Coordinates of C-alpha atoms in Angstrom, one line a residue:
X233 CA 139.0 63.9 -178.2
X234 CA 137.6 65.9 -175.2
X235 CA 140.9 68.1 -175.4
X236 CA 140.5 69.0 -178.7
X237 CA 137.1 69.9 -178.4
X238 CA 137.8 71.9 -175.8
X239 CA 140.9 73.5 -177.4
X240 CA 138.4 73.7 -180.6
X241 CA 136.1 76.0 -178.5
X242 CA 138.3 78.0 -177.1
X243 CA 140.1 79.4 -179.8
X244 CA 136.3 80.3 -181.2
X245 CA 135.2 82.4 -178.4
X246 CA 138.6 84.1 -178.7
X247 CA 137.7 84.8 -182.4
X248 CA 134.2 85.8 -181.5
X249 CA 135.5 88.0 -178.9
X250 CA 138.3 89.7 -181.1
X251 CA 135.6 90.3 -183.6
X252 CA 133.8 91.8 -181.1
X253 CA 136.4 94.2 -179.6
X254 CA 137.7 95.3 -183.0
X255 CA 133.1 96.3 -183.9
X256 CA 133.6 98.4 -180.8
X257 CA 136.4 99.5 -181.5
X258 CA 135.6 100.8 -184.9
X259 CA 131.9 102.0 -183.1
X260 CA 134.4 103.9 -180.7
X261 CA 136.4 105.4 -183.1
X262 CA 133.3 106.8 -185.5
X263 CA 131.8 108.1 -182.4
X264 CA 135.0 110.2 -181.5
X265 CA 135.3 111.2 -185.1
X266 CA 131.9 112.4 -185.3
X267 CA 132.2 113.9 -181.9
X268 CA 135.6 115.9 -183.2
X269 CA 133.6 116.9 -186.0
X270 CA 130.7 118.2 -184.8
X271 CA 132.8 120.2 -182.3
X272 CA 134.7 121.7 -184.9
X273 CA 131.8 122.4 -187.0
X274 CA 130.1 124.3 -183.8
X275 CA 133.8 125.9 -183.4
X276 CA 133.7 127.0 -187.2
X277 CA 129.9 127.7 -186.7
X278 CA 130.3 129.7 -183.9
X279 CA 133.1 131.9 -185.4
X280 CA 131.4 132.6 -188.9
X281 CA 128.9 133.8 -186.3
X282 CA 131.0 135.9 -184.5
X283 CA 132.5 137.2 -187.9
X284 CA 129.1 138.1 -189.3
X285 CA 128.7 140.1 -186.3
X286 CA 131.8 141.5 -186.5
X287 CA 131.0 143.0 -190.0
X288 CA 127.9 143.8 -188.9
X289 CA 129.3 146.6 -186.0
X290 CA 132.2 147.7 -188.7
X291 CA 128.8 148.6 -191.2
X292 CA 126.9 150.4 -188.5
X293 CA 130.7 152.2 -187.6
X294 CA 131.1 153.1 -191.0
X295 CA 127.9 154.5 -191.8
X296 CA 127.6 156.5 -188.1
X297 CA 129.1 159.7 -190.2
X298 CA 126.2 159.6 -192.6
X299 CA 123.4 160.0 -190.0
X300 CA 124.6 164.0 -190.1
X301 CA 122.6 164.1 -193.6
X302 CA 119.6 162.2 -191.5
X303 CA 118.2 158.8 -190.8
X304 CA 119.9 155.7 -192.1
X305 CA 119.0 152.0 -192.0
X306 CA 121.3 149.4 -191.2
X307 CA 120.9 146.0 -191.0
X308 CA 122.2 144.1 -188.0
X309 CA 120.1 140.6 -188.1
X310 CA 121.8 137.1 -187.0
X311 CA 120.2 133.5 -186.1
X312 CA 122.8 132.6 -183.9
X313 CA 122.7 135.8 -181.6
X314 CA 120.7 139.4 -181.0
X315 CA 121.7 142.8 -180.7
X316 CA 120.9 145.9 -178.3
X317 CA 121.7 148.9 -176.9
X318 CA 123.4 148.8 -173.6
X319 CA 123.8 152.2 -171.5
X320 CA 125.6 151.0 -168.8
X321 CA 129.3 152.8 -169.1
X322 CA 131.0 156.3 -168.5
X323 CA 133.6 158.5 -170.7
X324 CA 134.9 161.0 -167.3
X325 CA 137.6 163.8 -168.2
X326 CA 140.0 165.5 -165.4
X327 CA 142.3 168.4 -166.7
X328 CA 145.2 168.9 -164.0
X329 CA 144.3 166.5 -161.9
X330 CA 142.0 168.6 -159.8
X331 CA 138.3 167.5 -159.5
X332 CA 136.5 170.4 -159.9
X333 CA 138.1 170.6 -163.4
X334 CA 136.0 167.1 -164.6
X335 CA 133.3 166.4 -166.8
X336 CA 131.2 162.7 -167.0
X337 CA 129.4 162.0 -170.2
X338 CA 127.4 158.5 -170.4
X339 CA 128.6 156.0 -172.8
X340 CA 126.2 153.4 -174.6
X341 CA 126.9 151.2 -177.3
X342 CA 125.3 148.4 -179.4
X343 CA 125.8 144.9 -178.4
X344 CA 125.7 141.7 -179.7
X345 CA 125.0 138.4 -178.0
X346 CA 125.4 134.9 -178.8
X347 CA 124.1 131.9 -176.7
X348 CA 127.1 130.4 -176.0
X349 CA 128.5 133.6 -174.4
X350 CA 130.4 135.7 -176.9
X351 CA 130.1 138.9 -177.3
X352 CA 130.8 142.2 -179.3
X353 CA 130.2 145.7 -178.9
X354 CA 130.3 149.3 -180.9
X355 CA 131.4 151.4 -178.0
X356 CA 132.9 155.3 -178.4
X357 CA 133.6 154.6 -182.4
X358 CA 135.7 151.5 -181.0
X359 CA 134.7 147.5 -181.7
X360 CA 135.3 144.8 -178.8
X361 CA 134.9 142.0 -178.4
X362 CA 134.4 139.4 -175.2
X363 CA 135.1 135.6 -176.0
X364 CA 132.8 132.5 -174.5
X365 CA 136.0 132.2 -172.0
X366 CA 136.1 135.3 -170.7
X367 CA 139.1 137.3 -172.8
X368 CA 138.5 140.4 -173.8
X369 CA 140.2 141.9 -176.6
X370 CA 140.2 145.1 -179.1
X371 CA 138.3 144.5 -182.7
X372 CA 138.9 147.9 -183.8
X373 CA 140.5 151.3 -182.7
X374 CA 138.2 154.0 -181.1
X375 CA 139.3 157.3 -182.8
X376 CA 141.4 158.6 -179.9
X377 CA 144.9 160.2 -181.0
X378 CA 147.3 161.8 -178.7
X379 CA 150.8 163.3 -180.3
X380 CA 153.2 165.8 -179.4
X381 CA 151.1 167.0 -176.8
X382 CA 147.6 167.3 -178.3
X383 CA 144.7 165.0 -177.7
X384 CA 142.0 164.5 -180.1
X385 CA 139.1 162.3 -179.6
X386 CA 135.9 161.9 -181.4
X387 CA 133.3 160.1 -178.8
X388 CA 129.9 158.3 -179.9
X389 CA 127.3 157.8 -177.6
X390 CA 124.5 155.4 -178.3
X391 CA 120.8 155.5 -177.3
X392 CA 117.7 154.3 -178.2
X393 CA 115.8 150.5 -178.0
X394 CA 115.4 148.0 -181.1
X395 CA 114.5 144.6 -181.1
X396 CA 117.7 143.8 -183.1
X397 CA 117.8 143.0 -187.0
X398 CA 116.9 146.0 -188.9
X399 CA 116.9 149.1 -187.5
X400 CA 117.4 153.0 -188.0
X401 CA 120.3 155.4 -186.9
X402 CA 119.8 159.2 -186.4
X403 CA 122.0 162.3 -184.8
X404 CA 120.2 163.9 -181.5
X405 CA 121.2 167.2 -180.6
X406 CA 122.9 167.1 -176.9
X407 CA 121.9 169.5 -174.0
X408 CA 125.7 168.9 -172.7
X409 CA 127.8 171.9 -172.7
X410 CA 131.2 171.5 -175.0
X411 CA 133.1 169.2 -172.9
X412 CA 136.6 171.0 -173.3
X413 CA 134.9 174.8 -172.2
X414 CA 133.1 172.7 -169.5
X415 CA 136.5 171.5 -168.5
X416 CA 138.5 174.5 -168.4
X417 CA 135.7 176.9 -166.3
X418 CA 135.7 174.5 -163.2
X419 CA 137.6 177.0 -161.5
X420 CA 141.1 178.6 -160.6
X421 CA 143.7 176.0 -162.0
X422 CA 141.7 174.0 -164.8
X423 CA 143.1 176.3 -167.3
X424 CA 145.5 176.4 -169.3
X425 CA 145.6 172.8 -169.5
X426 CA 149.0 170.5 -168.1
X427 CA 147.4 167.4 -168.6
X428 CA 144.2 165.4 -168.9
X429 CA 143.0 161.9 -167.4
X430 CA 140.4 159.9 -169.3
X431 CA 138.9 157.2 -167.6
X432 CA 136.5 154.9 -169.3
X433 CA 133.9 152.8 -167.4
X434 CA 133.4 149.8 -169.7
X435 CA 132.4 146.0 -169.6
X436 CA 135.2 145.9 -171.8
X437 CA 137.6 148.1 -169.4
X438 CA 140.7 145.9 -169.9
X439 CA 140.8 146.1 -173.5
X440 CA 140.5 149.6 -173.1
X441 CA 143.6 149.8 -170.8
X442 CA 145.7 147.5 -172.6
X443 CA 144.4 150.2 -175.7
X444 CA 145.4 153.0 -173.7
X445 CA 148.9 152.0 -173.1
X446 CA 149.7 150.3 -176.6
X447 CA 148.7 153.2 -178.9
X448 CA 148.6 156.1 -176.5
X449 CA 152.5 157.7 -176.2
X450 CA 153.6 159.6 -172.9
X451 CA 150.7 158.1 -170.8
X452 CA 150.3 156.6 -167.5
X453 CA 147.2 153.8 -167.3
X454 CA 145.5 152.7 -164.5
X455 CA 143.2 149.5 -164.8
X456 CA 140.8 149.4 -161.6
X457 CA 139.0 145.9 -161.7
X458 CA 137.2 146.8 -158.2
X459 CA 135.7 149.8 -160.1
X460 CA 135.4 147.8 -163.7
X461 CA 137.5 150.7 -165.1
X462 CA 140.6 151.9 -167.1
X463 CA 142.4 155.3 -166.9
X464 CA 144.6 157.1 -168.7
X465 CA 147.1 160.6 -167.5
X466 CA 148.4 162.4 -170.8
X467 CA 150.5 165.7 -171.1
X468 CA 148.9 168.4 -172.4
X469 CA 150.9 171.0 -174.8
X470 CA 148.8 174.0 -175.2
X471 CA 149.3 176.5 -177.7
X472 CA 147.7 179.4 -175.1
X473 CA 149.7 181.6 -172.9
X474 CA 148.8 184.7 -171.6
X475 CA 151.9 187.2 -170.5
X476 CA 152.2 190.2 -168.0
X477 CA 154.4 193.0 -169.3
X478 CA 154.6 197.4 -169.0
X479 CA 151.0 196.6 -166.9
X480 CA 149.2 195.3 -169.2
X481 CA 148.5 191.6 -170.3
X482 CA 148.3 190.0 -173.7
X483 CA 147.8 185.9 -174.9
X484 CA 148.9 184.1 -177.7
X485 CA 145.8 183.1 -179.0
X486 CA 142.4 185.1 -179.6
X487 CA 140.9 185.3 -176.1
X488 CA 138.5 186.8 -173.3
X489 CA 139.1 189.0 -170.6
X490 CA 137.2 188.8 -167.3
X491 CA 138.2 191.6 -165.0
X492 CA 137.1 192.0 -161.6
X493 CA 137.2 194.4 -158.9
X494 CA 138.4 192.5 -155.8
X495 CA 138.4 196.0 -153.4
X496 CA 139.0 199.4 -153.0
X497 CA 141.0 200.8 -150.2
X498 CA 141.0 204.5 -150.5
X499 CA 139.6 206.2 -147.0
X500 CA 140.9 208.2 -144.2
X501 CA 139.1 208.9 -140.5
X502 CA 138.5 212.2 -139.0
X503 CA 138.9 211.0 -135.1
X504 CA 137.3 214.4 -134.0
X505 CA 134.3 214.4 -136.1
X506 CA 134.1 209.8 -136.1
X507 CA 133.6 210.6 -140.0
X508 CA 135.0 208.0 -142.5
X509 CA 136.0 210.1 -145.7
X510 CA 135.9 207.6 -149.0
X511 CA 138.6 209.0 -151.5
X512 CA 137.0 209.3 -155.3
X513 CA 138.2 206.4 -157.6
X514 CA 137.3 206.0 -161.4
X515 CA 138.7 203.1 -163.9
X516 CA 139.0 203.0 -167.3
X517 CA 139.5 199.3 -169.2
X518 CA 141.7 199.4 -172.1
X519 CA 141.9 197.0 -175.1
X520 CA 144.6 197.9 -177.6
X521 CA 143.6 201.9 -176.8
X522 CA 139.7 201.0 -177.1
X523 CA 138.2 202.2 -173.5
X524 CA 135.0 200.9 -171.7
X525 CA 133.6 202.4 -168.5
X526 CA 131.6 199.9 -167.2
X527 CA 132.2 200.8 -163.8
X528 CA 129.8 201.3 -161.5
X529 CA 126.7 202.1 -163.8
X530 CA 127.2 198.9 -166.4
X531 CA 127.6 201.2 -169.3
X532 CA 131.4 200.4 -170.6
X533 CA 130.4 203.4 -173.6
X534 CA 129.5 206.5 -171.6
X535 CA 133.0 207.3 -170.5
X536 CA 134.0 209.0 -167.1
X537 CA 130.9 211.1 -166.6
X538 CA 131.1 215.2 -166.6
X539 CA 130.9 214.7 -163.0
X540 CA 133.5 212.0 -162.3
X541 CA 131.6 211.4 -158.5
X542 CA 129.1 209.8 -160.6
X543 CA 131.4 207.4 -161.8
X544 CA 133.0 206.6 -158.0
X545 CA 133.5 203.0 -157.3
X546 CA 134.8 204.1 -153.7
X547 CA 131.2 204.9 -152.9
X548 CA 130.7 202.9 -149.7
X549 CA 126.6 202.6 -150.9
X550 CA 127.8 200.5 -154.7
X551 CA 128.6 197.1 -154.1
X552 CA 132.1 196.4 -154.0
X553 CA 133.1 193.7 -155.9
X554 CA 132.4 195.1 -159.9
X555 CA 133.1 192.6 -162.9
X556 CA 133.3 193.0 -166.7
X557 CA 134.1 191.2 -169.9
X558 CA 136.2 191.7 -173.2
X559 CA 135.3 188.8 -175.6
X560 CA 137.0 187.5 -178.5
X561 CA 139.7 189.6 -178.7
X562 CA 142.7 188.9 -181.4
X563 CA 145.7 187.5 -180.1
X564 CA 148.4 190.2 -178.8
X565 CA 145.5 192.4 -177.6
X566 CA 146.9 194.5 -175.0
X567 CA 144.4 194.8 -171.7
X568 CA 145.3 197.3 -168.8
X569 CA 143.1 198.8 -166.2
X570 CA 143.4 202.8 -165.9
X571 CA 142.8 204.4 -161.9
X572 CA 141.9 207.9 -161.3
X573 CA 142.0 209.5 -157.7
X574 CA 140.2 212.7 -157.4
X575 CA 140.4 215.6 -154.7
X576 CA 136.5 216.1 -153.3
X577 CA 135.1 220.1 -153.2
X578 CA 132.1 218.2 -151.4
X579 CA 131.0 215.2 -149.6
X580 CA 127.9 214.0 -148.4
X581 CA 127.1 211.1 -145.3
X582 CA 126.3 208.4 -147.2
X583 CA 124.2 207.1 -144.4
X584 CA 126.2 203.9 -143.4
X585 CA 128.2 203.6 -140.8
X586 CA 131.5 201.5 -139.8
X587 CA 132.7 200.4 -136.7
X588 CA 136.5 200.7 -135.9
X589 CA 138.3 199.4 -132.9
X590 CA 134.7 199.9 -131.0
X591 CA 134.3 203.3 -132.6
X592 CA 131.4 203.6 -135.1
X593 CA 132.1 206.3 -137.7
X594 CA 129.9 207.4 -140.2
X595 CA 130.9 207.2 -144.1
X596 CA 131.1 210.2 -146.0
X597 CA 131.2 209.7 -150.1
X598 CA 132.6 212.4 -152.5
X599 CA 129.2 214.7 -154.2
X600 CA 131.6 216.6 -156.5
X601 CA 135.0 216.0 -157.8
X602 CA 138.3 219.0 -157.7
X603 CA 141.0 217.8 -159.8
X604 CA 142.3 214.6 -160.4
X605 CA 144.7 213.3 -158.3
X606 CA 146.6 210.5 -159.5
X607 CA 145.9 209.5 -162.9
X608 CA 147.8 206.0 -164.5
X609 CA 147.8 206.8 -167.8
X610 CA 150.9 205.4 -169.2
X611 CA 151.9 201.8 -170.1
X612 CA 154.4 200.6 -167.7
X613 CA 155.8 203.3 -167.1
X614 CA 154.5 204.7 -163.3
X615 CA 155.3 202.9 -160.1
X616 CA 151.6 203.4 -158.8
X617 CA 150.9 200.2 -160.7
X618 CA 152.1 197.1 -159.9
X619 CA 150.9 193.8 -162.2
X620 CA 151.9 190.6 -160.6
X621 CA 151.3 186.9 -161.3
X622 CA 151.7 183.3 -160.3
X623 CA 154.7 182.7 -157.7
X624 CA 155.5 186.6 -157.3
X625 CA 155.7 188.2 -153.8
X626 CA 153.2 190.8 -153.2
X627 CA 153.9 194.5 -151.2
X628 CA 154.0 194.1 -147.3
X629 CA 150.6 194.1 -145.5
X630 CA 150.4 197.2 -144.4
X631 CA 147.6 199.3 -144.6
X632 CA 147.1 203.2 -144.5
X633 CA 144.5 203.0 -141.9
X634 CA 142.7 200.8 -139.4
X635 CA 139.4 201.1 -141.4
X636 CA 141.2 199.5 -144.4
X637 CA 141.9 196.0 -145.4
X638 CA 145.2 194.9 -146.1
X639 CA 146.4 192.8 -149.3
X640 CA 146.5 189.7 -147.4
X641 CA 142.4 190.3 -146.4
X642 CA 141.6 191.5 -150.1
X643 CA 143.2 188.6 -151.7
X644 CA 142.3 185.8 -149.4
X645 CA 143.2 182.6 -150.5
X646 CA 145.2 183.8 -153.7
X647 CA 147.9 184.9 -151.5
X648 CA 149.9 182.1 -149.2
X649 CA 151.0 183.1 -145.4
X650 CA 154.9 183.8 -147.2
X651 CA 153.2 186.9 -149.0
X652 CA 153.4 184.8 -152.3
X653 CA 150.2 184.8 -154.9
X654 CA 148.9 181.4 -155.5
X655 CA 147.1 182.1 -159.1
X656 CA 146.2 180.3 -162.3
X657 CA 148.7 181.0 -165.2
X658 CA 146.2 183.2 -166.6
X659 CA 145.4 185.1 -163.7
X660 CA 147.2 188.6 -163.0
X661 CA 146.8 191.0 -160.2
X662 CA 146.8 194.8 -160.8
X663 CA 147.4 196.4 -157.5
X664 CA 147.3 200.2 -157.2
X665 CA 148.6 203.3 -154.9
X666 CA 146.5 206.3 -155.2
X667 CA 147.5 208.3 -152.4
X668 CA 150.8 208.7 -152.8
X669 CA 152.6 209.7 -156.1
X670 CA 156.0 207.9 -157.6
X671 CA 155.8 205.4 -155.0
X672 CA 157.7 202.2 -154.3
X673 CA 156.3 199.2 -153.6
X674 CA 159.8 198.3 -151.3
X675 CA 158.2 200.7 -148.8
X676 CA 154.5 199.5 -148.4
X677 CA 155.2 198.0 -145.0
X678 CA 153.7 199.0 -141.8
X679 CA 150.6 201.8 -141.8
X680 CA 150.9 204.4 -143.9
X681 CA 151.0 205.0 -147.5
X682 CA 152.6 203.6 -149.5
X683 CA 150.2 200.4 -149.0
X684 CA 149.1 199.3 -152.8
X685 CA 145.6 198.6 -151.6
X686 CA 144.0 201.6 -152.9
X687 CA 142.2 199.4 -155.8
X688 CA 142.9 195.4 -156.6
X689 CA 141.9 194.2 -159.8
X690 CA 142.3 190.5 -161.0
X691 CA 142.2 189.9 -164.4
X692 CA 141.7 186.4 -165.7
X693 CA 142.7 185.7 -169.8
X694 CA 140.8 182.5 -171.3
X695 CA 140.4 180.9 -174.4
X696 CA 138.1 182.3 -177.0
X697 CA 135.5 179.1 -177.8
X698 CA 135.1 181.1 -181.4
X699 CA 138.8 180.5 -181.8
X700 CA 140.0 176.8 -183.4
X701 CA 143.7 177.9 -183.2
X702 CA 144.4 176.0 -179.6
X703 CA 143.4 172.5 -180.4
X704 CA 145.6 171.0 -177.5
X705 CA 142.4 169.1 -176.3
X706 CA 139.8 168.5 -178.7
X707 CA 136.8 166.2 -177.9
X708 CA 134.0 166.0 -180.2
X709 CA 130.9 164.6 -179.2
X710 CA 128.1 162.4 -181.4
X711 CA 124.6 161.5 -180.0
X712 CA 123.5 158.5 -182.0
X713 CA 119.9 156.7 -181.3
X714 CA 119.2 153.4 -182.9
X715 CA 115.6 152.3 -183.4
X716 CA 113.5 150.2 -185.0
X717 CA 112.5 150.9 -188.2
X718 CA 108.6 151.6 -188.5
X719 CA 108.3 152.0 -192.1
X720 CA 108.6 148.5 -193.1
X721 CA 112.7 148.4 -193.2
X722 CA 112.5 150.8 -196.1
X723 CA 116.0 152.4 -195.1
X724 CA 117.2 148.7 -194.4
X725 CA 120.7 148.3 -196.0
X726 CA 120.8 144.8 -198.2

């Protein structure tokens, strides 16, 4: 009997205990259920919220363009996350890879948080978007195109403050100077353009790189994580061109003319008298057989005067260096500068003196002008005139005298130690002889004339910024604040 009591018992806690197992086993099994679930509804929850925030940034995107007609409301409210302006990135441009051909422009956006990390942004007319684990991807394009050469990109910069939820976009005006003309004057070697390198300083910088080399053809991208940003080099096609031919110099495109007056070299020294003579020079700019005489007075309309000694830019009392500008001027414009040496009946001491291998001689200027010398008044078609550009070898050093400065002195930098000019493609120098008539530039070597220093002019062809016909680079610029809206939402979007 005590056996199968004991057997009896057993076999009931086993029961009991099986019952017990299989409860917890159930309780274990709900638990995870509901545990699965409530992860996946904070999954789905979480990216309906994302979504909603989404459409939210493609609203305010599409309705940026309408802020030109004035102030619209948008609506950007969420429970799960908040929105605000963040100012904290760069948009830098670098034509030819030279730095003093750059520009920086700030670049702000509207952000939106959520608490368990996510985040999206409306950043340079593009949407991004950075996930609770870190990824970083590309919502939507930014409007950046680059094709057969040509880059067009239309930038949005966001300002302002709002507490998020309903708020109020409006255009600002922008103090920056056009971004492209800012490019291009940096200096010799910015223009015409070869290439450009954008680089974007971004929280979202890889999306932007992996942006850069997916859609961008023909480019090179960089992606800097010590510097948190992505680059982009891209070729540059442009449709301007400026060209030297029968001394004068002519672009493709409507332009402006910058010439310059680097030096003149026309003087002689009486030994026995320690007088420095200063030959009479007068210029004339042409445009297309349009002259200006701005030279040294500043009125290009008065023409040579009666007396042409009033009209000297040898004088050693003007200031040597003269400038003066053609603007917008139709494509195939011919520009030349006409020279005129003078003999002298007269000269006067002008007062200043110059010191010459320890010999101080004292400058005489021409009072009243003889005849004229040598006048350049034909198109390509006298010797006296020499137009040279980029990569060309220049006339032997030589100068006439030892008062005199040689080509190499004149044009510094611009000429390498081979004798070779070092220019911008739209930079041409006119060098001129004025002592000597039908001369050849194979003989300016040594002293003596000929020495082609008598006059140096540079003349530097740019793009005309009232010209849309060389849209090789074209960067547009929107200044977008986004505020609160103080009048009760009444703008607010539905």
């Amino acid at each position: 009997m005590d056996n199968e009591t004991s057997e009896t018992h057993d076999r009931g806690v086993s029961e009991l205990l099986g019952l017990v197992l299989l409860f917890g086993m159930v309780a274990v099994g709900i638990a995870a259920i509901l545990l699965a679930g409530s992860v996946a509804v904070d999954s789905i929850q979480e990216e309906a919220s994302v979504s909603s925030a989404q459409m939210g940034m493609h609203e305010l995107d599409a309705r940026v363009g309408d802020t030109a007609s004035g102030p619209v409301g948008i609506d950007l409210g969420s429970r799960d996350g908040a929105y605000r302006v963040v100012r904290n990135g760069s948009v830098s441009f670098t034509v030819n890879e030279q730095a003093n051909c750059s520009a920086t422009t700030p670049l702000g956006s509207v952000q939106y948080h959520d608490r368990r990390g996510n985040r999206l942004a409306y950043e340079a007319g593009g949407i991004w978007r950075l996930d609770s684990d870190g990824g970083v991807s590309m919502v939507s394009p930014p409007e950046i195109e680059h094709r057969d050469g040509t880059l067009s990109m239309d930038l949005t910069n966001i300002s302002g403050q709002f507490d998020g939820g309903q708020a109020v976009m409006r255009s600002a005006e922008t103090d920056d100077e056009d971004i492209v003309e800012q490019l291009y004057r940096g200096g010799p070697g910015c223009f015409p353009p070869e290439n450009i390198t954008v680089t974007v300083e971004s929280r979202f910088y890889e999306a932007w790189g992996r942006f850069f080399a997916d859609r961008l053809n023909e480019s090179t991208t960089v992606v800097d994580d010590s510097t948190g940003t992505a680059s982009v080099r891209l070729p540059i096609d442009s449709a301007f061109a400026a060209d030297a031919s029968n001394d004068s110099v002519t672009s493709s495109t409507q332009f402006n003319a910058t010439v310059e007056l680097l030096g003149t070299e026309l003087s002689g020294l009486d030994n026995s008298s320690e007088i420095a003579i200063y030959g009479l020079t007068t210029f004339r700019i042409v445009a297309d057989g349009d002259e200006y005489t701005p030279w040294p007075d500043g009125d290009p309309d008065d023409g040579i005067a009666a007396e042409a000694a009033e009209d000297d830019v040898n004088d050693p009392t003007e200031g040597e260096h003269q400038s003066y500008q053609l603007t917008d001027r139709e494509q195939g414009t011919a520009i030349t500068v006409r020279a005129t040496s003078w003999t002298c009946n007269d000269w006067e001491d002008s007062y200043q003196d110059i010191t010459v291998d320890g010999t101080s001689y004292d400058q005489h200027r021409c009072e009243e002008a003889n005849d004229k010398r040598i006048s350049l008044n034909s198109s390509g078609e006298s010797s006296n005139l020499v137009v040279l550009e980029d990569g060309e070898a220049v006339p032997n050093f030589g100068a006439a005298g030892a008062e005199q400065r040689g080509l190499d002195e004149i044009l510094g930098s611009r000429i390498d130690g081979t004798g070779t000019l070092q220019l911008a493609p739209n930079e041409f120098v006119f060098l001129y002889e004025l002592s000597e008539e039908n001369a050849d530039p194979a003989n300016a070597g040594g002293s003596g004339d000929p020495d082609y220093n008598d006059a140096v002019v540079l003349v530097t062809i740019e793009q005309s910024w009232n010209n849309t016909g060389d849209l090789s680079i074209r960067i547009e610029k929107d200044q977008i604040i986004v505020e609160d809206d103080e009048e009760e939402n009444s703008l607010a979007v539905p």
